[in-house]
PDB file of N, CA and C in Angstrom:
ATOM      1  N   SER W   1     223.955 159.191  70.685  1.00 73.00           N
ATOM      2  CA  SER W   1     222.577 159.369  71.123  1.00 73.00           C
ATOM      3  C   SER W   1     222.431 160.740  71.768  1.00 73.00           C
ATOM      4  N   ASN W   2     221.260 161.061  72.180  1.00 80.00           N
ATOM      5  CA  ASN W   2     220.995 162.313  72.872  1.00 80.00           C
ATOM      6  C   ASN W   2     221.310 162.101  74.350  1.00 80.00           C
ATOM      7  N   TRP W   3     222.555 162.338  74.728  1.00 86.00           N
ATOM      8  CA  TRP W   3     223.077 162.147  76.071  1.00 86.00           C
ATOM      9  C   TRP W   3     222.862 160.711  76.539  1.00 86.00           C
ATOM     10  N   CYS W   4     222.062 160.454  77.522  1.00 87.00           N
ATOM     11  CA  CYS W   4     221.905 159.096  78.066  1.00 87.00           C
ATOM     12  C   CYS W   4     220.788 158.313  77.390  1.00 87.00           C
ATOM     13  N   GLU W   5     220.209 158.860  76.362  1.00 85.00           N
ATOM     14  CA  GLU W   5     219.030 158.271  75.735  1.00 85.00           C
ATOM     15  C   GLU W   5     219.207 156.797  75.366  1.00 85.00           C
ATOM     16  N   LYS W   6     220.345 156.420  74.829  1.00 87.00           N
ATOM     17  CA  LYS W   6     220.570 155.037  74.411  1.00 87.00           C
ATOM     18  C   LYS W   6     221.544 154.290  75.314  1.00 87.00           C
ATOM     19  N   LEU W   7     221.865 154.892  76.435  1.00 87.00           N
ATOM     20  CA  LEU W   7     222.763 154.255  77.392  1.00 87.00           C
ATOM     21  C   LEU W   7     222.027 153.129  78.100  1.00 87.00           C
ATOM     22  N   THR W   8     222.668 151.980  78.215  1.00 90.00           N
ATOM     23  CA  THR W   8     222.078 150.856  78.940  1.00 90.00           C
ATOM     24  C   THR W   8     223.015 150.449  80.063  1.00 90.00           C
ATOM     25  N   GLY W   9     222.470 149.899  81.095  1.00 90.00           N
ATOM     26  CA  GLY W   9     223.261 149.430  82.209  1.00 90.00           C
ATOM     27  C   GLY W   9     223.335 150.454  83.323  1.00 90.00           C
ATOM     28  N   HIS W  10     224.018 150.029  84.383  1.00 92.00           N
ATOM     29  CA  HIS W  10     224.204 150.863  85.566  1.00 92.00           C
ATOM     30  C   HIS W  10     225.683 150.918  85.890  1.00 92.00           C
ATOM     31  N   PHE W  11     226.138 152.079  86.380  1.00 92.00           N
ATOM     32  CA  PHE W  11     227.556 152.327  86.515  1.00 92.00           C
ATOM     33  C   PHE W  11     227.892 152.937  87.872  1.00 92.00           C
ATOM     34  N   ASP W  12     229.121 152.692  88.324  1.00 93.00           N
ATOM     35  CA  ASP W  12     229.632 153.330  89.541  1.00 93.00           C
ATOM     36  C   ASP W  12     230.064 154.757  89.261  1.00 93.00           C
ATOM     37  N   ILE W  13     230.594 154.998  88.070  1.00 93.00           N
ATOM     38  CA  ILE W  13     231.130 156.317  87.712  1.00 93.00           C
ATOM     39  C   ILE W  13     230.709 156.679  86.293  1.00 93.00           C
ATOM     40  N   ILE W  14     230.267 157.899  86.119  1.00 92.00           N
ATOM     41  CA  ILE W  14     229.990 158.454  84.792  1.00 92.00           C
ATOM     42  C   ILE W  14     230.746 159.779  84.703  1.00 92.00           C
ATOM     43  N   ILE W  15     231.474 159.971  83.609  1.00 93.00           N
ATOM     44  CA  ILE W  15     232.256 161.185  83.379  1.00 93.00           C
ATOM     45  C   ILE W  15     231.713 161.868  82.128  1.00 93.00           C
ATOM     46  N   SER W  16     231.502 163.176  82.207  1.00 92.00           N
ATOM     47  CA  SER W  16     230.959 163.886  81.062  1.00 92.00           C
ATOM     48  C   SER W  16     231.568 165.289  80.958  1.00 92.00           C
ATOM     49  N   ASN W  17     231.785 165.695  79.736  1.00 91.00           N
ATOM     50  CA  ASN W  17     232.275 167.038  79.435  1.00 91.00           C
ATOM     51  C   ASN W  17     231.348 167.641  78.377  1.00 91.00           C
ATOM     52  N   PRO W  18     230.117 167.974  78.773  1.00 91.00           N
ATOM     53  CA  PRO W  18     229.171 168.533  77.805  1.00 91.00           C
ATOM     54  C   PRO W  18     229.600 169.919  77.344  1.00 91.00           C
ATOM     55  N   PRO W  19     229.039 170.398  76.246  1.00 86.00           N
ATOM     56  CA  PRO W  19     229.325 171.777  75.831  1.00 86.00           C
ATOM     57  C   PRO W  19     228.788 172.747  76.881  1.00 86.00           C
ATOM     58  N   TYR W  20     229.583 173.777  77.203  1.00 87.00           N
ATOM     59  CA  TYR W  20     229.171 174.697  78.256  1.00 87.00           C
ATOM     60  C   TYR W  20     229.471 176.163  77.946  1.00 87.00           C
ATOM     61  N   ILE W  21     230.038 176.451  76.809  1.00 84.00           N
ATOM     62  CA  ILE W  21     230.376 177.836  76.492  1.00 84.00           C
ATOM     63  C   ILE W  21     229.122 178.553  75.972  1.00 84.00           C
ATOM     64  N   PRO W  22     228.771 179.678  76.560  1.00 84.00           N
ATOM     65  CA  PRO W  22     227.630 180.433  76.042  1.00 84.00           C
ATOM     66  C   PRO W  22     227.894 180.862  74.592  1.00 84.00           C
ATOM     67  N   PRO W  23     226.902 180.755  73.721  1.00 81.00           N
ATOM     68  CA  PRO W  23     227.096 181.141  72.315  1.00 81.00           C
ATOM     69  C   PRO W  23     227.610 182.568  72.146  1.00 81.00           C
ATOM     70  N   SER W  24     227.301 183.444  73.065  1.00 79.00           N
ATOM     71  CA  SER W  24     227.745 184.841  72.971  1.00 79.00           C
ATOM     72  C   SER W  24     229.254 184.989  73.134  1.00 79.00           C
ATOM     73  N   HIS W  25     229.947 183.942  73.591  1.00 78.00           N
ATOM     74  CA  HIS W  25     231.393 184.008  73.797  1.00 78.00           C
ATOM     75  C   HIS W  25     232.203 183.544  72.586  1.00 78.00           C
ATOM     76  N   GLU W  26     231.531 183.226  71.503  1.00 74.00           N
ATOM     77  CA  GLU W  26     232.235 182.710  70.325  1.00 74.00           C
ATOM     78  C   GLU W  26     233.307 183.677  69.820  1.00 74.00           C
ATOM     79  N   THR W  27     233.046 184.956  69.876  1.00 74.00           N
ATOM     80  CA  THR W  27     234.010 185.935  69.339  1.00 74.00           C
ATOM     81  C   THR W  27     235.202 186.168  70.257  1.00 74.00           C
ATOM     82  N   ILE W  28     235.129 185.719  71.509  1.00 74.00           N
ATOM     83  CA  ILE W  28     236.238 185.940  72.447  1.00 74.00           C
ATOM     84  C   ILE W  28     236.922 184.632  72.850  1.00 74.00           C
ATOM     85  N   LEU W  29     236.625 183.559  72.154  1.00 72.00           N
ATOM     86  CA  LEU W  29     237.182 182.249  72.471  1.00 72.00           C
ATOM     87  C   LEU W  29     238.649 182.164  72.077  1.00 72.00           C
ATOM     88  N   GLU W  30     239.409 181.401  72.840  1.00 77.00           N
ATOM     89  CA  GLU W  30     240.822 181.196  72.538  1.00 77.00           C
ATOM     90  C   GLU W  30     240.986 180.592  71.147  1.00 77.00           C
ATOM     91  N   PRO W  31     241.961 181.050  70.371  1.00 76.00           N
ATOM     92  CA  PRO W  31     242.132 180.578  68.988  1.00 76.00           C
ATOM     93  C   PRO W  31     242.337 179.067  68.877  1.00 76.00           C
ATOM     94  N   GLU W  32     242.988 178.442  69.850  1.00 74.00           N
ATOM     95  CA  GLU W  32     243.238 177.005  69.761  1.00 74.00           C
ATOM     96  C   GLU W  32     241.950 176.179  69.823  1.00 74.00           C
ATOM     97  N   LEU W  33     240.861 176.762  70.311  1.00 70.00           N
ATOM     98  CA  LEU W  33     239.593 176.042  70.357  1.00 70.00           C
ATOM     99  C   LEU W  33     238.808 176.148  69.053  1.00 70.00           C
ATOM    100  N   SER W  34     239.261 176.963  68.139  1.00 71.00           N
ATOM    101  CA  SER W  34     238.532 177.155  66.883  1.00 71.00           C
ATOM    102  C   SER W  34     238.540 175.900  66.013  1.00 71.00           C
ATOM    103  N   PHE W  35     239.363 174.917  66.346  1.00 76.00           N
ATOM    104  CA  PHE W  35     239.419 173.685  65.561  1.00 76.00           C
ATOM    105  C   PHE W  35     238.379 172.664  66.013  1.00 76.00           C
ATOM    106  N   ASP W  36     237.827 172.833  67.202  1.00 78.00           N
ATOM    107  CA  ASP W  36     236.816 171.906  67.709  1.00 78.00           C
ATOM    108  C   ASP W  36     235.466 172.180  67.052  1.00 78.00           C
ATOM    109  N   PRO W  37     234.642 171.149  66.894  1.00 79.00           N
ATOM    110  CA  PRO W  37     233.291 171.378  66.349  1.00 79.00           C
ATOM    111  C   PRO W  37     232.493 172.283  67.287  1.00 79.00           C
ATOM    112  N   LYS W  38     231.713 173.160  66.730  1.00 80.00           N
ATOM    113  CA  LYS W  38     230.931 174.091  67.543  1.00 80.00           C
ATOM    114  C   LYS W  38     229.973 173.360  68.474  1.00 80.00           C
ATOM    115  N   THR W  39     229.436 172.226  68.049  1.00 81.00           N
ATOM    116  CA  THR W  39     228.510 171.482  68.907  1.00 81.00           C
ATOM    117  C   THR W  39     229.200 170.910  70.139  1.00 81.00           C
ATOM    118  N   ALA W  40     230.524 170.767  70.096  1.00 80.00           N
ATOM    119  CA  ALA W  40     231.271 170.277  71.249  1.00 80.00           C
ATOM    120  C   ALA W  40     231.598 171.396  72.229  1.00 80.00           C
ATOM    121  N   LEU W  41     231.464 172.628  71.799  1.00 78.00           N
ATOM    122  CA  LEU W  41     231.864 173.768  72.622  1.00 78.00           C
ATOM    123  C   LEU W  41     230.700 174.555  73.199  1.00 78.00           C
ATOM    124  N   TYR W  42     229.721 174.870  72.368  1.00 77.00           N
ATOM    125  CA  TYR W  42     228.692 175.831  72.739  1.00 77.00           C
ATOM    126  C   TYR W  42     227.412 175.153  73.201  1.00 77.00           C
ATOM    127  N   GLY W  43     226.951 175.560  74.396  1.00 83.00           N
ATOM    128  CA  GLY W  43     225.671 175.083  74.893  1.00 83.00           C
ATOM    129  C   GLY W  43     224.538 175.726  74.129  1.00 83.00           C
ATOM    130  N   GLU W  44     223.380 175.101  74.199  1.00 80.00           N
ATOM    131  CA  GLU W  44     222.240 175.560  73.395  1.00 80.00           C
ATOM    132  C   GLU W  44     221.353 176.570  74.114  1.00 80.00           C
ATOM    133  N   SER W  45     221.837 177.134  75.199  1.00 83.00           N
ATOM    134  CA  SER W  45     221.059 178.141  75.914  1.00 83.00           C
ATOM    135  C   SER W  45     221.946 179.358  76.154  1.00 83.00           C
ATOM    136  N   GLN W  46     221.331 180.425  76.597  1.00 85.00           N
ATOM    137  CA  GLN W  46     222.070 181.671  76.796  1.00 85.00           C
ATOM    138  C   GLN W  46     223.246 181.491  77.756  1.00 85.00           C
ATOM    139  N   ASP W  47     223.071 180.668  78.795  1.00 90.00           N
ATOM    140  CA  ASP W  47     224.151 180.452  79.762  1.00 90.00           C
ATOM    141  C   ASP W  47     225.082 179.306  79.371  1.00 90.00           C
ATOM    142  N   GLY W  48     224.746 178.580  78.291  1.00 89.00           N
ATOM    143  CA  GLY W  48     225.580 177.486  77.815  1.00 89.00           C
ATOM    144  C   GLY W  48     225.373 176.175  78.536  1.00 89.00           C
ATOM    145  N   LEU W  49     224.445 176.099  79.492  1.00 94.00           N
ATOM    146  CA  LEU W  49     224.319 174.922  80.349  1.00 94.00           C
ATOM    147  C   LEU W  49     223.114 174.027  80.056  1.00 94.00           C
ATOM    148  N   GLU W  50     222.524 174.153  78.898  1.00 94.00           N
ATOM    149  CA  GLU W  50     221.343 173.350  78.570  1.00 94.00           C
ATOM    150  C   GLU W  50     221.629 171.848  78.628  1.00 94.00           C
ATOM    151  N   ALA W  51     222.798 171.419  78.180  1.00 93.00           N
ATOM    152  CA  ALA W  51     223.135 169.981  78.218  1.00 93.00           C
ATOM    153  C   ALA W  51     223.125 169.451  79.647  1.00 93.00           C
ATOM    154  N   TYR W  52     223.528 170.259  80.615  1.00 94.00           N
ATOM    155  CA  TYR W  52     223.527 169.838  82.014  1.00 94.00           C
ATOM    156  C   TYR W  52     222.102 169.655  82.523  1.00 94.00           C
ATOM    157  N   ARG W  53     221.196 170.511  82.072  1.00 94.00           N
ATOM    158  CA  ARG W  53     219.794 170.378  82.475  1.00 94.00           C
ATOM    159  C   ARG W  53     219.207 169.074  81.931  1.00 94.00           C
ATOM    160  N   ILE W  54     219.566 168.730  80.727  1.00 92.00           N
ATOM    161  CA  ILE W  54     219.063 167.498  80.110  1.00 92.00           C
ATOM    162  C   ILE W  54     219.663 166.274  80.778  1.00 92.00           C
ATOM    163  N   VAL W  55     220.978 166.216  80.837  1.00 92.00           N
ATOM    164  CA  VAL W  55     221.657 165.015  81.328  1.00 92.00           C
ATOM    165  C   VAL W  55     221.412 164.794  82.822  1.00 92.00           C
ATOM    166  N   SER W  56     221.227 165.850  83.587  1.00 92.00           N
ATOM    167  CA  SER W  56     221.019 165.686  85.030  1.00 92.00           C
ATOM    168  C   SER W  56     219.789 164.838  85.329  1.00 92.00           C
ATOM    169  N   HIS W  57     218.775 164.932  84.498  1.00 89.00           N
ATOM    170  CA  HIS W  57     217.553 164.145  84.714  1.00 89.00           C
ATOM    171  C   HIS W  57     217.648 162.742  84.132  1.00 89.00           C
ATOM    172  N   GLN W  58     218.557 162.518  83.219  1.00 91.00           N
ATOM    173  CA  GLN W  58     218.719 161.200  82.614  1.00 91.00           C
ATOM    174  C   GLN W  58     219.670 160.307  83.403  1.00 91.00           C
ATOM    175  N   LEU W  59     220.594 160.893  84.130  1.00 89.00           N
ATOM    176  CA  LEU W  59     221.643 160.131  84.805  1.00 89.00           C
ATOM    177  C   LEU W  59     221.134 159.185  85.877  1.00 89.00           C
ATOM    178  N   SER W  60     220.100 159.573  86.591  1.00 83.00           N
ATOM    179  CA  SER W  60     219.654 158.764  87.729  1.00 83.00           C
ATOM    180  C   SER W  60     219.246 157.348  87.333  1.00 83.00           C
ATOM    181  N   ASN W  61     218.890 157.139  86.087  1.00 86.00           N
ATOM    182  CA  ASN W  61     218.497 155.807  85.616  1.00 86.00           C
ATOM    183  C   ASN W  61     219.686 154.887  85.377  1.00 86.00           C
ATOM    184  N   HIS W  62     220.909 155.384  85.556  1.00 88.00           N
ATOM    185  CA  HIS W  62     222.088 154.609  85.178  1.00 88.00           C
ATOM    186  C   HIS W  62     223.126 154.464  86.285  1.00 88.00           C
ATOM    187  N   PHE W  63     222.749 154.797  87.514  1.00 84.00           N
ATOM    188  CA  PHE W  63     223.689 154.710  88.621  1.00 84.00           C
ATOM    189  C   PHE W  63     223.457 153.491  89.484  1.00 84.00           C
ATOM    190  N   LEU W  64     224.554 152.903  89.939  1.00 84.00           N
ATOM    191  CA  LEU W  64     224.504 151.923  91.013  1.00 84.00           C
ATOM    192  C   LEU W  64     224.431 152.714  92.322  1.00 84.00           C
ATOM    193  N   PRO W  65     224.028 152.079  93.425  1.00 79.00           N
ATOM    194  CA  PRO W  65     223.997 152.821  94.695  1.00 79.00           C
ATOM    195  C   PRO W  65     225.338 153.490  94.975  1.00 79.00           C
ATOM    196  N   GLN W  66     225.273 154.731  95.391  1.00 83.00           N
ATOM    197  CA  GLN W  66     226.444 155.560  95.680  1.00 83.00           C
ATOM    198  C   GLN W  66     227.302 155.843  94.446  1.00 83.00           C
ATOM    199  N   GLY W  67     226.714 155.755  93.268  1.00 89.00           N
ATOM    200  CA  GLY W  67     227.443 156.104  92.052  1.00 89.00           C
ATOM    201  C   GLY W  67     227.815 157.570  92.048  1.00 89.00           C
ATOM    202  N   LYS W  68     228.780 157.914  91.219  1.00 93.00           N
ATOM    203  CA  LYS W  68     229.254 159.295  91.142  1.00 93.00           C
ATOM    204  C   LYS W  68     229.288 159.752  89.695  1.00 93.00           C
ATOM    205  N   VAL W  69     229.045 161.031  89.504  1.00 94.00           N
ATOM    206  CA  VAL W  69     229.184 161.641  88.189  1.00 94.00           C
ATOM    207  C   VAL W  69     230.214 162.769  88.295  1.00 94.00           C
ATOM    208  N   PHE W  70     231.139 162.787  87.332  1.00 96.00           N
ATOM    209  CA  PHE W  70     232.156 163.833  87.232  1.00 96.00           C
ATOM    210  C   PHE W  70     231.765 164.704  86.043  1.00 96.00           C
ATOM    211  N   LEU W  71     231.646 166.007  86.262  1.00 96.00           N
ATOM    212  CA  LEU W  71     231.260 166.933  85.201  1.00 96.00           C
ATOM    213  C   LEU W  71     232.276 168.050  85.077  1.00 96.00           C
ATOM    214  N   GLU W  72     232.714 168.306  83.854  1.00 96.00           N
ATOM    215  CA  GLU W  72     233.540 169.480  83.583  1.00 96.00           C
ATOM    216  C   GLU W  72     232.626 170.629  83.202  1.00 96.00           C
ATOM    217  N   PHE W  73     233.055 171.845  83.511  1.00 95.00           N
ATOM    218  CA  PHE W  73     232.282 173.041  83.166  1.00 95.00           C
ATOM    219  C   PHE W  73     233.249 174.213  83.049  1.00 95.00           C
ATOM    220  N   GLY W  74     232.723 175.340  82.659  1.00 91.00           N
ATOM    221  CA  GLY W  74     233.552 176.513  82.423  1.00 91.00           C
ATOM    222  C   GLY W  74     233.793 177.343  83.669  1.00 91.00           C
ATOM    223  N   LYS W  75     234.637 178.343  83.498  1.00 91.00           N
ATOM    224  CA  LYS W  75     234.985 179.262  84.586  1.00 91.00           C
ATOM    225  C   LYS W  75     233.728 179.908  85.158  1.00 91.00           C
ATOM    226  N   ASP W  76     233.629 179.899  86.471  1.00 93.00           N
ATOM    227  CA  ASP W  76     232.527 180.527  87.207  1.00 93.00           C
ATOM    228  C   ASP W  76     231.169 179.894  86.948  1.00 93.00           C
ATOM    229  N   GLN W  77     231.131 178.647  86.480  1.00 95.00           N
ATOM    230  CA  GLN W  77     229.847 177.978  86.261  1.00 95.00           C
ATOM    231  C   GLN W  77     229.530 176.945  87.344  1.00 95.00           C
ATOM    232  N   HIS W  78     230.420 176.747  88.297  1.00 96.00           N
ATOM    233  CA  HIS W  78     230.214 175.672  89.270  1.00 96.00           C
ATOM    234  C   HIS W  78     228.954 175.859  90.115  1.00 96.00           C
ATOM    235  N   ASN W  79     228.608 177.066  90.479  1.00 97.00           N
ATOM    236  CA  ASN W  79     227.391 177.267  91.276  1.00 97.00           C
ATOM    237  C   ASN W  79     226.134 176.951  90.479  1.00 97.00           C
ATOM    238  N   GLU W  80     226.117 177.335  89.204  1.00 96.00           N
ATOM    239  CA  GLU W  80     224.961 177.025  88.363  1.00 96.00           C
ATOM    240  C   GLU W  80     224.838 175.520  88.132  1.00 96.00           C
ATOM    241  N   VAL W  81     225.964 174.856  87.885  1.00 97.00           N
ATOM    242  CA  VAL W  81     225.950 173.400  87.698  1.00 97.00           C
ATOM    243  C   VAL W  81     225.510 172.722  88.987  1.00 97.00           C
ATOM    244  N   LYS W  82     226.002 173.194  90.115  1.00 97.00           N
ATOM    245  CA  LYS W  82     225.586 172.643  91.406  1.00 97.00           C
ATOM    246  C   LYS W  82     224.067 172.760  91.563  1.00 97.00           C
ATOM    247  N   ASP W  83     223.496 173.913  91.256  1.00 97.00           N
ATOM    248  CA  ASP W  83     222.048 174.115  91.372  1.00 97.00           C
ATOM    249  C   ASP W  83     221.274 173.179  90.458  1.00 97.00           C
ATOM    250  N   ILE W  84     221.762 172.995  89.239  1.00 96.00           N
ATOM    251  CA  ILE W  84     221.107 172.084  88.288  1.00 96.00           C
ATOM    252  C   ILE W  84     221.126 170.661  88.836  1.00 96.00           C
ATOM    253  N   MET W  85     222.280 170.237  89.345  1.00 95.00           N
ATOM    254  CA  MET W  85     222.397 168.867  89.857  1.00 95.00           C
ATOM    255  C   MET W  85     221.592 168.681  91.143  1.00 95.00           C
ATOM    256  N   LEU W  86     221.567 169.658  92.019  1.00 94.00           N
ATOM    257  CA  LEU W  86     220.746 169.567  93.231  1.00 94.00           C
ATOM    258  C   LEU W  86     219.271 169.441  92.879  1.00 94.00           C
ATOM    259  N   ALA W  87     218.818 170.207  91.905  1.00 94.00           N
ATOM    260  CA  ALA W  87     217.419 170.155  91.482  1.00 94.00           C
ATOM    261  C   ALA W  87     217.040 168.785  90.937  1.00 94.00           C
ATOM    262  N   ALA W  88     218.025 168.052  90.408  1.00 92.00           N
ATOM    263  CA  ALA W  88     217.773 166.713  89.869  1.00 92.00           C
ATOM    264  C   ALA W  88     217.999 165.625  90.925  1.00 92.00           C
ATOM    265  N   GLY W  89     218.327 166.023  92.153  1.00 91.00           N
ATOM    266  CA  GLY W  89     218.468 165.063  93.235  1.00 91.00           C
ATOM    267  C   GLY W  89     219.882 164.598  93.524  1.00 91.00           C
ATOM    268  N   PHE W  90     220.879 165.226  92.936  1.00 93.00           N
ATOM    269  CA  PHE W  90     222.273 164.857  93.179  1.00 93.00           C
ATOM    270  C   PHE W  90     222.865 165.739  94.271  1.00 93.00           C
ATOM    271  N   SER W  91     223.903 165.243  94.909  1.00 91.00           N
ATOM    272  CA  SER W  91     224.598 165.997  95.951  1.00 91.00           C
ATOM    273  C   SER W  91     226.041 166.235  95.542  1.00 91.00           C
ATOM    274  N   PRO W  92     226.523 167.469  95.634  1.00 90.00           N
ATOM    275  CA  PRO W  92     227.936 167.721  95.317  1.00 90.00           C
ATOM    276  C   PRO W  92     228.822 167.190  96.440  1.00 90.00           C
ATOM    277  N   ILE W  93     229.954 166.587  96.061  1.00 92.00           N
ATOM    278  CA  ILE W  93     230.850 166.070  97.093  1.00 92.00           C
ATOM    279  C   ILE W  93     232.270 166.620  96.984  1.00 92.00           C
ATOM    280  N   LYS W  94     232.667 167.078  95.803  1.00 96.00           N
ATOM    281  CA  LYS W  94     234.045 167.561  95.666  1.00 96.00           C
ATOM    282  C   LYS W  94     234.157 168.437  94.425  1.00 96.00           C
ATOM    283  N   TRP W  95     235.029 169.441  94.516  1.00 97.00           N
ATOM    284  CA  TRP W  95     235.355 170.312  93.393  1.00 97.00           C
ATOM    285  C   TRP W  95     236.831 170.151  93.075  1.00 97.00           C
ATOM    286  N   TYR W  96     237.175 170.194  91.792  1.00 97.00           N
ATOM    287  CA  TYR W  96     238.569 170.131  91.358  1.00 97.00           C
ATOM    288  C   TYR W  96     238.911 171.388  90.580  1.00 97.00           C
ATOM    289  N   LYS W  97     240.113 171.908  90.818  1.00 97.00           N
ATOM    290  CA  LYS W  97     240.584 173.103  90.127  1.00 97.00           C
ATOM    291  C   LYS W  97     241.550 172.717  89.015  1.00 97.00           C
ATOM    292  N   ASP W  98     241.601 173.560  87.977  1.00 96.00           N
ATOM    293  CA  ASP W  98     242.576 173.359  86.907  1.00 96.00           C
ATOM    294  C   ASP W  98     243.913 173.973  87.329  1.00 96.00           C
ATOM    295  N   LEU W  99     244.884 173.973  86.434  1.00 96.00           N
ATOM    296  CA  LEU W  99     246.212 174.499  86.764  1.00 96.00           C
ATOM    297  C   LEU W  99     246.196 175.991  87.087  1.00 96.00           C
ATOM    298  N   GLY W 100     245.190 176.698  86.615  1.00 95.00           N
ATOM    299  CA  GLY W 100     245.034 178.117  86.915  1.00 95.00           C
ATOM    300  C   GLY W 100     244.257 178.361  88.202  1.00 95.00           C
ATOM    301  N   GLN W 101     244.001 177.296  88.955  1.00 97.00           N
ATOM    302  CA  GLN W 101     243.262 177.358  90.228  1.00 97.00           C
ATOM    303  C   GLN W 101     241.800 177.782  90.068  1.00 97.00           C
ATOM    304  N   ILE W 102     241.209 177.442  88.919  1.00 96.00           N
ATOM    305  CA  ILE W 102     239.800 177.721  88.645  1.00 96.00           C
ATOM    306  C   ILE W 102     239.026 176.419  88.806  1.00 96.00           C
ATOM    307  N   ILE W 103     237.909 176.455  89.533  1.00 97.00           N
ATOM    308  CA  ILE W 103     237.081 175.259  89.700  1.00 97.00           C
ATOM    309  C   ILE W 103     236.523 174.874  88.331  1.00 97.00           C
ATOM    310  N   ARG W 104     236.873 173.666  87.868  1.00 96.00           N
ATOM    311  CA  ARG W 104     236.482 173.238  86.523  1.00 96.00           C
ATOM    312  C   ARG W 104     235.834 171.869  86.480  1.00 96.00           C
ATOM    313  N   CYS W 105     235.775 171.158  87.610  1.00 97.00           N
ATOM    314  CA  CYS W 105     235.164 169.836  87.632  1.00 97.00           C
ATOM    315  C   CYS W 105     234.465 169.637  88.962  1.00 97.00           C
ATOM    316  N   GLY W 106     233.282 169.069  88.900  1.00 97.00           N
ATOM    317  CA  GLY W 106     232.532 168.743  90.116  1.00 97.00           C
ATOM    318  C   GLY W 106     232.204 167.270  90.139  1.00 97.00           C
ATOM    319  N   VAL W 107     232.197 166.710  91.339  1.00 97.00           N
ATOM    320  CA  VAL W 107     231.818 165.315  91.538  1.00 97.00           C
ATOM    321  C   VAL W 107     230.532 165.326  92.354  1.00 97.00           C
ATOM    322  N   PHE W 108     229.557 164.543  91.911  1.00 95.00           N
ATOM    323  CA  PHE W 108     228.241 164.508  92.543  1.00 95.00           C
ATOM    324  C   PHE W 108     227.857 163.060  92.839  1.00 95.00           C
ATOM    325  N   TYR W 109     227.242 162.836  94.007  1.00 90.00           N
ATOM    326  CA  TYR W 109     226.676 161.524  94.328  1.00 90.00           C
ATOM    327  C   TYR W 109     225.379 161.356  93.576  1.00 90.00           C
ATOM    328  N   GLY W 110     225.154 160.127  93.165  1.00 75.00           N
ATOM    329  CA  GLY W 110     223.900 159.797  92.519  1.00 75.00           C
ATOM    330  C   GLY W 110     222.760 159.723  93.511  1.00 75.00           C
ATOM    331  N   ILE W 111     221.588 159.544  92.973  1.00 65.00           N
ATOM    332  CA  ILE W 111     220.367 159.490  93.776  1.00 65.00           C
ATOM    333  C   ILE W 111     220.259 158.154  94.475  1.00 65.00           C
TER     334      ILE W 111
END
């Protein structure tokens, strides 16, 4: 479905890894990612974060009280993702770094 469009029910935890790579980065992408479908990698906006704008507004209909959403994103995108989630009424509670010590996952409280 289109993100949460056909999702039914309410959940304590939702985990998502939407496409977040800006389309302009296709020529500089690591070769091992060339096997993934482009729709799984590249966001539909200049900054690559269009899926986050869409899903952030759909998620609130599927949370139990104090539910949490875990989102993966690209290098240096955590502030933009935080702003998108704050605008949709979510609160950031924790950031996780990858093995290279880059913030790559955020946890947000539901509405």
